[in-house]
Short mmCIF file of C-alpha atoms and ligand atoms in Angstrom, two decimals:
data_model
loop_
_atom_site.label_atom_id
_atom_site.label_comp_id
_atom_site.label_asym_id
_atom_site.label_seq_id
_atom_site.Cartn_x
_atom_site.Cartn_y
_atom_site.Cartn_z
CA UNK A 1 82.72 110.36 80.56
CA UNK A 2 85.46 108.39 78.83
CA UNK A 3 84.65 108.56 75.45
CA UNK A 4 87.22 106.83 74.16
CA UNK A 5 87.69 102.56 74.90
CA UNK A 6 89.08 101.78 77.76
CA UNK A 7 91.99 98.72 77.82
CA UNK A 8 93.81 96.73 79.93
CA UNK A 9 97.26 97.82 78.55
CA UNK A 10 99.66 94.55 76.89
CA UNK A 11 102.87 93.78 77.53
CA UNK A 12 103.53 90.85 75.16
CA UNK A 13 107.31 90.60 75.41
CA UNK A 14 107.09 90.98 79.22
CA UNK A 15 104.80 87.95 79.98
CA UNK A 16 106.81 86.14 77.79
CA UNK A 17 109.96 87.08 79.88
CA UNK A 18 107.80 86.18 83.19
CA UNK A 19 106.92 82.19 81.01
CA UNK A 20 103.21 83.44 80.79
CA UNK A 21 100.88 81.57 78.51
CA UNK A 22 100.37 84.77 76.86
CA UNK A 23 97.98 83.92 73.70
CA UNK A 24 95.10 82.48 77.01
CA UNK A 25 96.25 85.57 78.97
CA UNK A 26 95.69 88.51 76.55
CA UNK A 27 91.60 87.47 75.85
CA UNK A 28 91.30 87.19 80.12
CA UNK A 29 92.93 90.91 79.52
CA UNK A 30 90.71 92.02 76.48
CA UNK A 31 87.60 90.60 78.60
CA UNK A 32 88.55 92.44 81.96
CA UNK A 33 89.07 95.73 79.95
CA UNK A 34 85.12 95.31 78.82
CA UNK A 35 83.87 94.00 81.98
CA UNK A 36 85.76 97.14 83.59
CA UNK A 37 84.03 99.51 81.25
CA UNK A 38 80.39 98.17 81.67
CA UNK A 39 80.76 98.01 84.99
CA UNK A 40 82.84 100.98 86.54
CA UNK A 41 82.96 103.53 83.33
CA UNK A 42 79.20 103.32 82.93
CA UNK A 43 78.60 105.22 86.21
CA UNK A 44 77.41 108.54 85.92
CA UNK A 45 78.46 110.77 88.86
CA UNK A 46 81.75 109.24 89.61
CA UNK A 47 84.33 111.24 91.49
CA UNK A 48 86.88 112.67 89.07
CA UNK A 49 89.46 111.65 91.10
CA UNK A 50 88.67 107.71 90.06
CA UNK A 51 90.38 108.42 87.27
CA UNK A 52 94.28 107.03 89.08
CA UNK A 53 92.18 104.20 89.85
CA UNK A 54 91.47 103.35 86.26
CA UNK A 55 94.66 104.16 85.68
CA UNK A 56 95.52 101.57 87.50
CA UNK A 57 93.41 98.95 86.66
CA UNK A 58 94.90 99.67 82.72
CA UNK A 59 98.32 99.51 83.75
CA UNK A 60 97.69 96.34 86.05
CA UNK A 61 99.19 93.75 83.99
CA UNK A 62 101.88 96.09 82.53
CA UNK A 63 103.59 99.54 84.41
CA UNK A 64 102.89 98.05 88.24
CA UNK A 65 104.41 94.94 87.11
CA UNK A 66 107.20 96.71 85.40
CA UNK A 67 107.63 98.48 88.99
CA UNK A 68 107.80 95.00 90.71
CA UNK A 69 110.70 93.76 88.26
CA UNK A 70 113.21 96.66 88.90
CA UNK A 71 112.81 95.94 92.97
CA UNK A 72 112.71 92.29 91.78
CA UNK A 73 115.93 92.97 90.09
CA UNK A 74 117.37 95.00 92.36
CA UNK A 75 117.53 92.14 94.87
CA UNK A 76 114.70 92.77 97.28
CA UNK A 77 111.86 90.28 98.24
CA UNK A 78 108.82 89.98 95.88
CA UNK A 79 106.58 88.05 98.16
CA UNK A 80 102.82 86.77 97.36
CA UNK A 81 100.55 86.53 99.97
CA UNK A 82 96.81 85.04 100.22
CA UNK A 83 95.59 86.18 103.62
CA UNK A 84 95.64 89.91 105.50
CA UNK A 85 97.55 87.38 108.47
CA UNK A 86 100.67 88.08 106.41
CA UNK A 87 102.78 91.19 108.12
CA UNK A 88 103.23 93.51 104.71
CA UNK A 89 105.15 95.37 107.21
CA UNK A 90 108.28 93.49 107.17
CA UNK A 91 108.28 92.85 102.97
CA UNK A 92 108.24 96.35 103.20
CA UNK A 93 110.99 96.99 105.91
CA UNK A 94 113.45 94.95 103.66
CA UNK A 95 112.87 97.29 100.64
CA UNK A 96 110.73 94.80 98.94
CA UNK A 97 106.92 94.20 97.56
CA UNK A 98 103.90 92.48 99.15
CA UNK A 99 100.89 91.56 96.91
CA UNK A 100 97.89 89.91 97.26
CA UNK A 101 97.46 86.82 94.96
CA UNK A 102 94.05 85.82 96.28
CA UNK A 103 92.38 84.66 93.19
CA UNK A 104 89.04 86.41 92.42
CA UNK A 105 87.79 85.07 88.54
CA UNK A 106 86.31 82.00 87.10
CA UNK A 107 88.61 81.60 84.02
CA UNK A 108 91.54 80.16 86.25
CA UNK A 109 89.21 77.69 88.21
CA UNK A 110 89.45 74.83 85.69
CA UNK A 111 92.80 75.05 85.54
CA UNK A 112 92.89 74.56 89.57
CA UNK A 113 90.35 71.83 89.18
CA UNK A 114 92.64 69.22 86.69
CA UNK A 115 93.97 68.67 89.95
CA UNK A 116 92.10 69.78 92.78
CA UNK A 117 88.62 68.89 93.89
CA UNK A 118 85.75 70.75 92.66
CA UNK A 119 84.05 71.53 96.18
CA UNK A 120 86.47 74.07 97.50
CA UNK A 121 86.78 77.75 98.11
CA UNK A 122 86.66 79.07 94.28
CA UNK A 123 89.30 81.96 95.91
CA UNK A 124 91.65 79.02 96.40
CA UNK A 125 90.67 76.88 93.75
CA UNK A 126 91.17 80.85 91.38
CA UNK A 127 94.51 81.69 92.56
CA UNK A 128 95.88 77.92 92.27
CA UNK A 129 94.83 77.99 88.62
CA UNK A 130 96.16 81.02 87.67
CA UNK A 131 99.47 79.56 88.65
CA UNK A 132 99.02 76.43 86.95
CA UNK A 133 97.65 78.11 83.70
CA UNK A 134 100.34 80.60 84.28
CA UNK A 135 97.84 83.30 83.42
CA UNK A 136 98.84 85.99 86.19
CA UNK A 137 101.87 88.35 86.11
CA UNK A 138 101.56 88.92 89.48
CA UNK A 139 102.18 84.73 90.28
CA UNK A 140 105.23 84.79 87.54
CA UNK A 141 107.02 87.85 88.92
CA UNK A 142 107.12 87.07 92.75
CA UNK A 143 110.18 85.16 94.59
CA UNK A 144 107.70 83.17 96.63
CA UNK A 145 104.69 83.00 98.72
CA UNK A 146 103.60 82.98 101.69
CA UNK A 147 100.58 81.00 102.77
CA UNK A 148 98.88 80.46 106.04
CA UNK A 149 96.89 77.68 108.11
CA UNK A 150 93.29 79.61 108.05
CA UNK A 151 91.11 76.77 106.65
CA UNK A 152 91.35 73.64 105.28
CA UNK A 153 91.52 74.31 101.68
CA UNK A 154 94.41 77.02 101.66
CA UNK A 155 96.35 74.80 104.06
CA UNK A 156 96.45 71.71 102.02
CA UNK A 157 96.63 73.60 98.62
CA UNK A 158 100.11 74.96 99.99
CA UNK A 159 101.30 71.95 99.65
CA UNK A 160 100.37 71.25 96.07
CA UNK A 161 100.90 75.08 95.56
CA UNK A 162 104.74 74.61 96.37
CA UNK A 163 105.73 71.85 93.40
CA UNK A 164 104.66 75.04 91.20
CA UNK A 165 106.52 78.01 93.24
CA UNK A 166 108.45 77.73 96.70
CA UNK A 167 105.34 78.29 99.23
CA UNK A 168 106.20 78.78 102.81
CA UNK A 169 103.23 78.30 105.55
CA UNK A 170 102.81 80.93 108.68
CA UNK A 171 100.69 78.71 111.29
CA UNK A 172 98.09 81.11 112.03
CA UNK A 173 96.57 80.50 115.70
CA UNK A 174 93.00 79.48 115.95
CA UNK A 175 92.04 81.30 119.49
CA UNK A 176 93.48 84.34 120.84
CA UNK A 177 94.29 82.93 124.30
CA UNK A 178 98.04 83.77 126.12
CA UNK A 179 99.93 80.66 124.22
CA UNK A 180 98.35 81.54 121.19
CA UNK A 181 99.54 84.86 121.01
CA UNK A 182 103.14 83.66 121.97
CA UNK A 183 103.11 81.38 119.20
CA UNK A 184 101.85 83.96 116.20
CA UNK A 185 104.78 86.04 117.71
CA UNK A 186 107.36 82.98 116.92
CA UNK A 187 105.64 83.16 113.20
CA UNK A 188 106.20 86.31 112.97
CA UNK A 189 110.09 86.29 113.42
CA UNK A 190 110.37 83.04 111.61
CA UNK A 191 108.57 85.30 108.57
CA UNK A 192 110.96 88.06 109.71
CA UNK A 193 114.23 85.86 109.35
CA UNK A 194 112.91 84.20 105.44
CA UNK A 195 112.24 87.40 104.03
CA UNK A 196 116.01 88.90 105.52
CA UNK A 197 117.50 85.63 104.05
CA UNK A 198 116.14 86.25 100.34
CA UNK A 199 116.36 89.84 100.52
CA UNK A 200 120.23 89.20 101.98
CA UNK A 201 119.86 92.10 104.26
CA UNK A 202 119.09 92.18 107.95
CA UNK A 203 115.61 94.26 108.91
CA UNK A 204 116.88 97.05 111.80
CA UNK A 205 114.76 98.56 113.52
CA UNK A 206 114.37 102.17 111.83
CA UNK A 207 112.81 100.51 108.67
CA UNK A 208 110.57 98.56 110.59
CA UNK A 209 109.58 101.26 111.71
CA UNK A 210 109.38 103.63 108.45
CA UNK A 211 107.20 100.50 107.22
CA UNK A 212 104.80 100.68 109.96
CA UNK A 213 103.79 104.12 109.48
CA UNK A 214 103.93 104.00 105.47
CA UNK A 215 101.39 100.87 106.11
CA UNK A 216 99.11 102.48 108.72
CA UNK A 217 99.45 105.75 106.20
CA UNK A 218 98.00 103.21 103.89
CA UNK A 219 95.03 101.71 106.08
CA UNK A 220 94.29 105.51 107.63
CA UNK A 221 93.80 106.26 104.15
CA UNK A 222 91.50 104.17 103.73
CA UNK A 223 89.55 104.49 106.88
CA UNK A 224 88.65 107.94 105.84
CA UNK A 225 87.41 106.70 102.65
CA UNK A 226 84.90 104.39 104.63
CA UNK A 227 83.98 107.32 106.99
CA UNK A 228 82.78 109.55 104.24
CA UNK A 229 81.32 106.56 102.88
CA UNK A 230 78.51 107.05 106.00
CA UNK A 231 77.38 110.38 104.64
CA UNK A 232 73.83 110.51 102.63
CA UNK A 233 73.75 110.60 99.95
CA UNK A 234 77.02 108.30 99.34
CA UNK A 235 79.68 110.35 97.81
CA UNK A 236 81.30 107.16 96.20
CA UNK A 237 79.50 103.94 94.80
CA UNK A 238 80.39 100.81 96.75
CA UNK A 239 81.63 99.54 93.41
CA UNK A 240 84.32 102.11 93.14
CA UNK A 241 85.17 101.87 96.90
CA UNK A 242 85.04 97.99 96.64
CA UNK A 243 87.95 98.44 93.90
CA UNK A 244 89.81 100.93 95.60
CA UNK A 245 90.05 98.21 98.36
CA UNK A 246 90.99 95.58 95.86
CA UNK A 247 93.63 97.89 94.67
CA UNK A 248 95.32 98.28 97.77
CA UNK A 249 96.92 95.01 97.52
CA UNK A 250 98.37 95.42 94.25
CA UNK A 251 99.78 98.89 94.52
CA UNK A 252 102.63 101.06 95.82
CA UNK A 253 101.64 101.90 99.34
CA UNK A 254 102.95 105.69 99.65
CA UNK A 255 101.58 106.09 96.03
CA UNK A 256 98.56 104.63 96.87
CA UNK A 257 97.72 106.40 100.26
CA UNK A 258 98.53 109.58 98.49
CA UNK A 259 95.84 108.62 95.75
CA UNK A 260 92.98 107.59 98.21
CA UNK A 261 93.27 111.06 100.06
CA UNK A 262 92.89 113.02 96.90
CA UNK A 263 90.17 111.16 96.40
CA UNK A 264 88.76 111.56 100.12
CA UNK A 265 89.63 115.15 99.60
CA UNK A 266 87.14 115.32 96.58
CA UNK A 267 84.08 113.34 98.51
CA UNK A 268 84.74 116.02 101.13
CA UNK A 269 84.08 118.94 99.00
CA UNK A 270 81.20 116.57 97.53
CA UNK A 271 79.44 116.02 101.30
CA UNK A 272 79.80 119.20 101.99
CA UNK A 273 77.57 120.18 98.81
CA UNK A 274 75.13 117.07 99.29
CA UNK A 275 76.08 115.86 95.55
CA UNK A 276 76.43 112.03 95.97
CA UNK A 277 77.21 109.29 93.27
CA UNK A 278 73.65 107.97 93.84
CA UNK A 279 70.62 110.00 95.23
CA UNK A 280 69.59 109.79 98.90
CA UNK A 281 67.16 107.39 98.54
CA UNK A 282 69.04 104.81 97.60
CA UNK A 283 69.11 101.65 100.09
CA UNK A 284 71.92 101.63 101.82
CA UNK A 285 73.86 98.41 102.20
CA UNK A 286 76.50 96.63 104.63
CA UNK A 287 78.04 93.44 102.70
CA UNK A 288 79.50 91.66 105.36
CA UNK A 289 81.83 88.25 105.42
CA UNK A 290 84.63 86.71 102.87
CA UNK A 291 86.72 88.78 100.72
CA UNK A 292 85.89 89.73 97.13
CA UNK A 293 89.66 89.44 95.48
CA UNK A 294 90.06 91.38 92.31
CA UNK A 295 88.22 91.50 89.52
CA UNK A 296 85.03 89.59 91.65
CA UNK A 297 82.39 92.63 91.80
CA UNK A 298 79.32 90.06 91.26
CA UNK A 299 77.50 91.01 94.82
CA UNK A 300 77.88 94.72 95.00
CA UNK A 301 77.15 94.79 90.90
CA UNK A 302 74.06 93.15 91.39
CA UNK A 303 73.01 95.36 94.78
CA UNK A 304 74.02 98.37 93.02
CA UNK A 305 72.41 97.19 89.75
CA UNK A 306 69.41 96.89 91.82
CA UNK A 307 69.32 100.75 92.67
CA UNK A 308 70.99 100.23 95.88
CA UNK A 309 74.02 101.59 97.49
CA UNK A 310 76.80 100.00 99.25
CA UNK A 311 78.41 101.83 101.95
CA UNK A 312 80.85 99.38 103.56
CA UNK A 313 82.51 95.86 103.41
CA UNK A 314 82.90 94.35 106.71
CA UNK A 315 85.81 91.97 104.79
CA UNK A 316 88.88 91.50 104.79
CA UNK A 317 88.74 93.39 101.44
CA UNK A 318 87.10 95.95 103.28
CA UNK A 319 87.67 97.58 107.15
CA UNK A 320 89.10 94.05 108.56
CA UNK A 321 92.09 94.94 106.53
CA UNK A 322 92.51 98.77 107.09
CA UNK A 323 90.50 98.88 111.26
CA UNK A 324 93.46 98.13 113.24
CA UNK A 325 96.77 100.26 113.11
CA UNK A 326 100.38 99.26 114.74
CA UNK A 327 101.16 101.37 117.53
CA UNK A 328 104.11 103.80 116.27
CA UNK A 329 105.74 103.86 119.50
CA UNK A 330 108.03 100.83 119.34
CA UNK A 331 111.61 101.62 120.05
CA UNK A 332 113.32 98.45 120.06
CA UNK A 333 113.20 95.53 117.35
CA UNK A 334 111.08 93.46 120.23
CA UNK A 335 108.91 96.13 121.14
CA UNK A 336 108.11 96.77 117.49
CA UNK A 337 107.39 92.68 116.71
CA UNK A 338 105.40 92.89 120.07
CA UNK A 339 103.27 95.64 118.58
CA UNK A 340 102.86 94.08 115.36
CA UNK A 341 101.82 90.62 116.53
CA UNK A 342 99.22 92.37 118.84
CA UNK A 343 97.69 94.54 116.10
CA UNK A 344 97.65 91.00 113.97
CA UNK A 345 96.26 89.64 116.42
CA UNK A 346 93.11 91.48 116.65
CA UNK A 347 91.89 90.62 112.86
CA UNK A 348 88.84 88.69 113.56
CA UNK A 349 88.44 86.07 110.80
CA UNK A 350 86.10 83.12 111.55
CA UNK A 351 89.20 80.88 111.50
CA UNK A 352 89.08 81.44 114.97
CA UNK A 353 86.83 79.99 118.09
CA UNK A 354 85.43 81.80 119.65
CA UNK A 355 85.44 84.99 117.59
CA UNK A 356 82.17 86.87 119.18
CA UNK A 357 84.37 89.82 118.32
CA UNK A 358 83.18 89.71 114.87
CA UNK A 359 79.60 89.75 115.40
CA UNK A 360 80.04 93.11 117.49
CA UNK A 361 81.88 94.32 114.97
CA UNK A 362 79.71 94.14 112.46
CA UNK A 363 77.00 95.29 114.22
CA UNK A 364 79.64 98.20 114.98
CA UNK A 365 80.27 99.08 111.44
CA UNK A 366 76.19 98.73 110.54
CA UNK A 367 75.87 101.96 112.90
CA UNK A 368 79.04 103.98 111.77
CA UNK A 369 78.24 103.40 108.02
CA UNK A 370 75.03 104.61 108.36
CA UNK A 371 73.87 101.20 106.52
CA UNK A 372 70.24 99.88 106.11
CA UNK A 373 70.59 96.48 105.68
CA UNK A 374 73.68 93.96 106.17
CA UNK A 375 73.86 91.15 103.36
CA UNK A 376 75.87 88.64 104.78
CA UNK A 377 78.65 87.20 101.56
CA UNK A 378 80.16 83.69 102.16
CA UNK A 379 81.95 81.86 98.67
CA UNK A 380 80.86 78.53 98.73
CA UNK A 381 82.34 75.97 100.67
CA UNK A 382 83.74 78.42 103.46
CA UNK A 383 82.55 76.40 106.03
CA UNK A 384 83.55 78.58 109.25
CA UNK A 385 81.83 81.87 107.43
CA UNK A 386 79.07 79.69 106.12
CA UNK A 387 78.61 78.49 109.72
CA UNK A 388 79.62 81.62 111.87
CA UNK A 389 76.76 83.56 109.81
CA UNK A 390 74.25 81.84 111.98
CA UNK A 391 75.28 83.83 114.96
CA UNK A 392 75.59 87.00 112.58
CA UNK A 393 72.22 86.48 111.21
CA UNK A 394 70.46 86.28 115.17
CA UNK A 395 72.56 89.18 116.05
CA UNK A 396 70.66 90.95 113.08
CA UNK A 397 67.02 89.68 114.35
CA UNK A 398 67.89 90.60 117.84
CA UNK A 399 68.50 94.26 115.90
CA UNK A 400 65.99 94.08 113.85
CA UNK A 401 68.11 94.29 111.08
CA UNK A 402 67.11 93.52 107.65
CA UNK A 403 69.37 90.74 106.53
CA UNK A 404 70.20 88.51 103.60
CA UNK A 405 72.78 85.56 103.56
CA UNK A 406 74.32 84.63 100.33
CA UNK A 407 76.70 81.57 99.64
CA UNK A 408 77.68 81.83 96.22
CA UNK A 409 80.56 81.03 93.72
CA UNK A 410 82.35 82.99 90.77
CA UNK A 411 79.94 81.98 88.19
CA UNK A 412 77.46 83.85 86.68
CA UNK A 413 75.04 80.77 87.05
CA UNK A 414 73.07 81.93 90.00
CA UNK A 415 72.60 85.74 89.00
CA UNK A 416 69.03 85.54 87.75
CA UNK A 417 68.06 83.89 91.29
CA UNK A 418 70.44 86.03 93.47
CA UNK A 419 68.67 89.02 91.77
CA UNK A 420 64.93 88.25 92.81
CA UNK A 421 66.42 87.55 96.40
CA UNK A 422 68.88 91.10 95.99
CA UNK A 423 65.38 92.78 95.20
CA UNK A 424 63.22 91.12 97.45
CA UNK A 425 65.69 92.12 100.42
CA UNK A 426 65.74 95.82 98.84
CA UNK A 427 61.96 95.99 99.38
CA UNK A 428 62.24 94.61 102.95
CA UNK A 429 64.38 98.04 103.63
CA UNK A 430 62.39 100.31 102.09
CA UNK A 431 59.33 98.90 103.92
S1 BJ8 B 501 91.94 86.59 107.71
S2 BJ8 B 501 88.98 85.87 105.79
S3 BJ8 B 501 92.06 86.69 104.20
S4 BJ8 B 501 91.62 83.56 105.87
S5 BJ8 B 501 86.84 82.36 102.05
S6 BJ8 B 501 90.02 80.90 101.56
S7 BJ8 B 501 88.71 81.21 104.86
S8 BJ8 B 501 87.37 78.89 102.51
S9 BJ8 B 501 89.83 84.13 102.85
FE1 BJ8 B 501 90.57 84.95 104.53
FE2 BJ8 B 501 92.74 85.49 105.95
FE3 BJ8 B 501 90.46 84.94 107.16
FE4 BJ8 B 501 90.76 87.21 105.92
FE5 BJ8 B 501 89.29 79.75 103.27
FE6 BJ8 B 501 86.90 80.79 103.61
FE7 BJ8 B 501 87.87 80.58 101.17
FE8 BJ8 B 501 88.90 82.32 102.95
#
C-alpha cells in the first residue's frame, strides 16, 4: 500500500516554543512513526478510507497541535483531561479544546518514577512523565487540567501533577445513589464556572447546546463504526478501530465525526459485498476492561498477530466512551446540566460500588458484536478492575464464555508469555 515511509511529521521550532525537550522527543517521534508502520501500514485489506487516520497520526505532534495554538491564542480554554468523567461538552461550549492526556507508552514512565512509586497504574505513572520529561505537545500546549477522584493513584498524582501545571480535581462519586448524583451535578457547574473564568466568557445556553449535539455527532459516529464491526467477516481490524478510538480524543470533533462516517460509509459498501479486513474464520474477540491510551496497541497486536480478530472494546477507549448520548431536548441552562450529569452518570467504571451494571454490559456488547471470546484487559495495579474481573470472569462461566484475564504493563517484557496464553485461549474458541 504505502510505498513510500511513513513519518511522524517534526515541528522543531514549535516544541521549542511549547519548552519541549525536543532532542528526547524527536527519537519517541522517529520510533512511533516505525512502530506505526509495522503495525497499522503492514495490513493488507485495510479500508481506503484509513488513510485521514494516518493522516492524523503523522500530523499528531505537528498540524493538530498547530490547530490547538490558534484557539489557544485566540483566548479559549485548552483543557487536558485524564478520565471520560470530564464533560468535553462544556470545553467545547466555550469555544475551546478538550484532549485526552492519558498516558499510553513506556518511554515517559521513568521519568514519572524519579518521583513516584514504581507500583502504580503505568497510565498514570505515563502521562505524569511525559510532563515531567516534557516530552508531549499535547501537556505543553494546554491551559490546565482537569483530573478526577477515580482511584487512588490519579487522585494523589494530582497533587504532585499540579507543582508542574495548574491541575484542578472534579470529585467523581463512587455510587450512583440520590446524593451522589446531586453532588456530580455541583461538579459539574463548579467545572462549568473554571472553564467560563479562563475562557472569560459566560457558557449560554445555545452553545451548550450546539456542543451537545457536535459531541453526540461524535460518539454516534462512532457507534456505527462498532455496529458494522459485528458483521462477519470484520470489515475493519480491531487495530484500526482501536486507533480510531484513540483518535477521538485528540481530534477536532465535527472533523472527526465527519471522518469516521466516510469510513463507516466504506465498511458498508464492504458488508454488503462480504470483503472483510480478515477472512471469516478468524476468532472473533471482545477485549474488555481499562483503557488502552494512545500509542498502547500491545493486546489487540498480539490477538490480531495471533490470527484473530477484534471486534469491540468494552473500555473506556472503546463503547464506555461513545454508548451513552445527552438527551438534545434541554431548553434551559438547568435542564441541559441536568441532562448532562445524568448521561455522566451512567458511565460504569469500576470506581464505583456496586457497579453490576458493567458486568451486564459486557455481556451485552459480547452478543451485539457478534464476539467469540471476551479477554478481560486490566494494567497492573488497577486494583478495582483487577478485582471487579472476578465477577466478570463468573458471569463468563455462567455463559459459557471463553475467557482470558490479563493484568499487564507497557513493557514488552511479558509478550513471549502473554502470547502462549493469547494462543492457547484462541484454540479454546475454535474448539
Ligand atoms: S471512567 S476507567 S477513564 S477512571 S486503569 S488510572 S482506574 S488504576 S482509567 Fe479510567 Fe475514568 Fe474509570 Fe474510564 Fe486508575 Fe485503573 Fe489506572 Fe484507570
Amino acid at each position: 500500500m504505502n510505498a513510500k515511509k511513513f513519518e511522524v511529521a517534526a515541528c522543531p521550532e514549535m516544541w521549542e516554543g511549547l519548552d519541549m525537550d525536543v532532542a528526547r522527543f524527536d527519537k519517541a517521534r522517529l520510533m512511533l512513526g516505525e512502530t506505526y508502520e509495522k503495525l497499522f501500514l503492514s495490513q493488507t485489506r485495510r479500508p481506503e478510507k484509513m488513510a485521514y487516520f494516518d493522516d492524523m497520526i503523522s500530523g499528531i505532534f505537528g498540524g493538530r497541535i498547530k490547530e490547538i495554538l490558534t484557539v489557544k491564542k485566540s483566548g479559549k480554554p485548552v483543557v487536558g483531561t485524564f478520565c471520560v468523567y470530564i464533560p468535553e461538552e462544556i470545553v467545547v461550549a466555550a469555544g475551546g479544546v478538550c484532549i485526552g492526556l492519558c498516558g499510553g507508552s513506556p518511554g515517559s514512565i521513568p521519568d514519572a518514577e524519579k518521583i513516584l512509586p514504581r507500583n502504580i497504574c503505568p497510565m498514570v505513572k505515563s502521562a505524569y512523565g511525559f510532563k515531567a520529561g516534557r516530552i508531549c505537545p499535547y501537556f505543553q500546549v494546554v491551559d490546565f487540567v482537569y483530573g478526577e477522584t477515580t482511584c487512588d493513584a490519579k487522585k494523589k498524582t494530582w497533587e504532585i501533577l499540579d507543582r508542574l501545571v495548574p491541575t484542578h480535581v472534579m470529585e467523581i462519586p463512587q455510587m450512583k445513589r440520590a446524593r451522589d448524583r446531586a453532588l456530580w451535578l455541583e461538579e459539574v457547574k463548579d467545572f462549568k464556572t473554571k472553564v467560563e473564568e479562563i475562557s472569560g466568557s459566560a457558557v449560554s445556553k445555545d452553545n451548550l447546546a450546539g456542543a451537545v449535539r457536535l459531541i453526540n455527532n461524535k460518539r454516534r459516529a462512532l457507534q456505527r463504526l462498532t455496529k458494522l464491526r459485528a458483521n462477519n467477516p470484520a470489515p475493519i481490524s480491531g487495530r484500526d478501530a482501536l486507533l480510531i478510538e484513540q483518535i477521538a480524543f485528540y481530534d477536532e470533533p465535527e472533523r472527526f465525526a465527519v471522518k469516521v462516517n466516510e469510513l463507516c460509509d466504506e465498511l458498508e459498501d464492504r458488508v454488503k459485498e462480504g470483503r472483510g479486513a480478515v477472512g471469516a474464520e478468524c476468532p472473533r474477540v471482545m477485549v474488555s476492561g481499562t483503557p488502552m491510551a494512545l500509542p498502547n496497541w500491545k493486546i489487540h497486536n498480539l490477538l490480531e498477530s495471533a490470527g484473530a480478530v477484534v471486534v469491540n472494546e468494552e473500555s473506556c477507549i472503546g463503547t464506555r466512551y461513545f454508548k451513552d448520548l445527552i438527551a438534545e431536548d434541554g431548553g434551559s441552562m438547568d435542564e441541559q446540566l441536568a441532562n448532562l450529569t445524568d448521561r455522566y452518570m451512567r458511565i460504569d467504571c469500576s470506581c464505583f460500588t456496586p457497579n453490576d451494571e458493567r458486568v451486564d454490559q459486557v455481556l451485552k456488547e459480547y452478543r451485539q458484536s457478534k464476539a467469540q471470546g471476551i479477554l478481560h484487559y486490566s494494567l497492573q495495579f488497577c486494583h478495582t478492575y483487577n478485582i471487579e474481573e472476578i465477577k466478570i470472569r463468573e458471569a463468563c462461566e455462567g455463559e459459557g464464555i471463553p475467557y482470558l484475564a490479563i493484568e499487564t504493563d507497557y513493557s514488552a517484557e511479558d509478550a513471549g508469555q502473554l502470547q502462549t496464553r493469547i494462543e492457547a485461549f484462541l484454540e479454546q474458541i475454535g474448539d
